[in-house]
Amino acid sequence: MTSGKFCGMIKKVNIIHIAQRRNLVMKQKRKVSVLIALMMLLTVLAVPSMAFGASYSYKIVPAGQDKMPDYVPIGGKVDLNVVSSPAGANVDQSDWTWEVQKSDFYSKENTSAIATIDQNGVLTAKGEGKVSVVAMNPAAGSGYYDDEDDWHSNSLQINLNVGFIEEYSGVRIYPDGHAKLMSGYAYNDDGDIDLETYAVPTQVIIEKPDAKHEAELSEVEKAWYNNYARTYPVTAIREDAISSDTIKNFIVPDAVKSIGSHAMGYEKINHSSGDPAKATYLKTNSVTIYGQSNNPAAAKYAKANGFTYKNMNTGKTVTITVTPNKPKKVASTKAKAGKKQMTVTWKRDKKANGYQITYAQSKNFKKAKKNVTINKNKTTKKVIKKLKSGKKYYVKVRAYKKSGNKKIYGAYSKVKTVKVK
């Protein structure tokens, strides 16, 4: 096998849009209307913390703080509370129940081994992984409709990283400055899956935004980059990280010092019960592991598993670079008036995570300004209801990408004007 075999694999990978980005703080609005009729006693089932005639959003934060931490260290404890935003609602913490759930439907992680939470909202971090923390108010009913006629559940949910900062393209970064490959797939120059060769990424680079982009970030976002912008060398490969029966060749960088069992050269067969402990592994034939020098970890793994080890010594690297680049300006924006509503459409940006619609009753967007966030990339249409009949509205749309715990917005589209019927 020649080094030319790998020319399409060993390259710099620029990650602008991260598909599996963390969302440590997920805000969900909760609103209850209390009606008081003269000369009538009406019993209303409402959120106990809701003030009469008021509307609040609710969020989960540590006691005495206004935002969630970027991650929770293993062994750490966090006292979580439900608070209102803006402050003012009297939230009775005893009305809320707490659960730790899987971070997503397909997760195979054992949540109880990662974190537990008691009914006072005290979370204990036990082991590395990602979980969802859910706060529920049983007395509040199933949910409510907001001013935009969108449904909201009367429960709050956040995703929480335990023991690591973030995960990018299957690579986790850690507070001590190293990175670990959690899962990987082999791609060729065209972006298609290559079924023969996989090169382990050498490092993850978190880049600070330039002066222009930094000016658009919040103080929280600036602090995140100040804390974590650096180079994280990949020093470990997790067990069964690269499950495949067709990848024959693996390139392991010098920085890797730890390789888990069945990390390379095996196909993982999950048990029908879904229990990870019952999974089996089928060994792939004719596997060769290439080191960029006499890498003792890679050589030891190859010998222990009966694979061939070769010193490739190319000096080339595979890098994942995380950059806070802005999405493109949204094109083909249209707005159509209806009866007390308008329909806004725009052209899809395949590289964006979502969109923000901004509308108002004045050209400078200062009168009755409102924002509507669209969280799905494929959504290109939104009906905005409960508008004032006969009024003129100005509307514009912009796309956003997620980077860490931040949203990087692109330029607004051209402003469209409609007169509501």
XYZ file of C-alpha atoms in Angstrom, residues 181-343:
163
model
C -12.087 10.610 19.258
C -15.532 9.260 20.158
C -16.738 8.144 16.716
C -15.454 8.422 13.178
C -16.280 7.746 9.542
C -13.941 7.690 6.553
C -14.631 10.262 3.820
C -12.988 10.790 0.451
C -12.262 14.086 -1.341
C -15.841 14.314 -2.626
C -17.270 14.102 0.879
C -18.577 10.575 0.332
C -17.842 7.757 2.760
C -14.586 6.019 1.836
C -14.875 2.348 2.702
C -11.147 1.578 2.981
C -9.240 4.264 4.874
C -9.752 6.332 8.024
C -7.356 8.970 9.370
C -7.796 9.882 13.024
C -8.026 13.705 13.382
C -4.833 15.159 14.823
C -6.336 18.117 16.660
C -9.339 20.371 17.183
C -8.778 24.113 16.892
C -11.226 26.546 18.480
C -10.528 29.892 16.837
C -11.297 33.270 18.335
C -13.552 35.438 16.147
C -11.987 38.370 14.376
C -12.695 41.913 15.556
C -15.670 42.333 13.212
C -17.424 39.174 14.375
C -16.472 39.656 18.019
C -18.347 42.955 18.073
C -21.555 41.048 17.282
C -21.159 38.559 20.155
C -22.727 38.829 23.585
C -20.546 39.062 26.678
C -21.347 35.423 27.455
C -20.250 34.370 23.979
C -17.040 36.393 24.205
C -16.261 34.761 27.537
C -16.746 31.298 26.001
C -14.155 31.980 23.299
C -11.767 33.559 25.805
C -12.008 30.444 27.969
C -11.765 27.753 25.310
C -10.119 29.139 22.147
C -6.998 27.012 21.717
C -5.654 23.884 20.008
C -6.733 20.541 21.485
C -4.516 17.619 20.347
C -6.276 14.266 19.977
C -4.569 12.042 22.553
C -7.108 9.223 22.955
C -9.469 7.016 20.955
C -12.570 5.693 22.700
C -13.527 2.014 22.709
C -15.428 0.933 19.539
C -14.955 4.461 18.145
C -14.690 3.381 14.496
C -17.054 0.469 13.951
C -16.742 -0.899 10.403
C -16.342 -4.171 8.535
C -14.921 -2.484 5.426
C -12.304 0.030 6.644
C -8.973 -1.764 6.243
C -6.498 1.041 6.950
C -6.222 3.390 9.930
C -3.831 6.329 10.318
C -3.066 7.207 13.949
C -1.292 10.512 14.791
C 1.682 10.623 17.150
C -0.218 12.472 19.883
C -2.521 9.482 20.529
C -1.400 7.760 23.733
C -4.516 5.776 24.640
C -6.668 3.478 22.471
C -9.761 1.730 23.832
C -10.796 -1.857 23.157
C -12.286 -2.627 19.730
C -11.553 0.990 18.718
C -10.403 0.037 15.202
C -10.693 -3.042 13.007
C -14.007 -4.328 14.340
C -17.695 -4.130 13.469
C -19.911 -3.644 16.515
C -23.124 -5.693 16.551
C -25.627 -4.206 18.989
C -27.796 -6.571 21.010
C -31.540 -6.527 20.324
C -32.132 -5.411 23.913
C -30.084 -2.272 23.317
C -27.830 -3.123 26.276
C -24.281 -1.961 25.333
C -22.785 -4.615 27.621
C -24.319 -7.347 25.434
C -22.871 -6.054 22.144
C -20.572 -8.354 20.164
C -17.646 -7.527 17.854
C -16.674 -9.047 14.517
C -13.026 -8.686 13.544
C -12.283 -7.156 10.135
C -9.842 -9.038 7.900
C -6.542 -7.628 6.573
C -6.401 -4.509 8.764
C -3.283 -2.311 8.746
C -2.643 0.457 11.264
C -0.313 3.232 10.130
C 1.552 5.457 12.547
C 3.250 8.683 11.564
C 6.255 7.441 13.562
C 6.865 4.434 15.764
C 3.770 5.289 17.790
C 3.899 2.949 20.787
C 0.134 3.149 21.494
C -0.844 2.326 17.896
C 1.829 -0.362 17.583
C 0.756 -1.946 20.875
C -2.912 -1.946 19.827
C -2.068 -3.532 16.456
C -0.001 -6.279 18.068
C -2.600 -7.038 20.740
C -5.352 -7.415 18.132
C -3.381 -9.268 15.459
C -3.234 -6.352 12.994
C -0.312 -5.180 10.864
C 1.490 -1.999 11.993
C 3.500 0.220 9.628
C 5.428 3.450 10.173
C 4.000 5.767 7.540
C 6.043 8.834 8.586
C 4.327 11.312 6.263
C 4.345 14.241 8.660
C 0.871 15.229 7.477
C -2.006 15.973 9.825
C -5.781 15.965 9.929
C -7.217 19.025 11.673
C -10.734 19.988 12.681
C -11.038 23.772 12.771
C -14.041 25.414 14.410
C -14.539 28.942 13.078
C -17.319 31.414 13.923
C -18.031 32.284 10.292
C -21.307 33.983 9.479
C -23.924 32.388 7.197
C -24.792 33.944 3.857
C -27.414 36.631 3.405
C -30.887 35.111 3.085
C -32.223 35.339 -0.466
C -35.649 35.370 -2.139
C -37.544 36.708 0.870
C -41.270 37.309 0.283
C -44.135 38.453 2.501
C -47.834 38.014 1.705
C -50.628 39.729 3.631
C -53.602 37.842 5.006
C -56.432 38.527 7.435
C -54.664 39.679 10.600
C -51.627 37.695 9.562
C -48.808 37.513 7.040
C -46.925 34.647 5.446
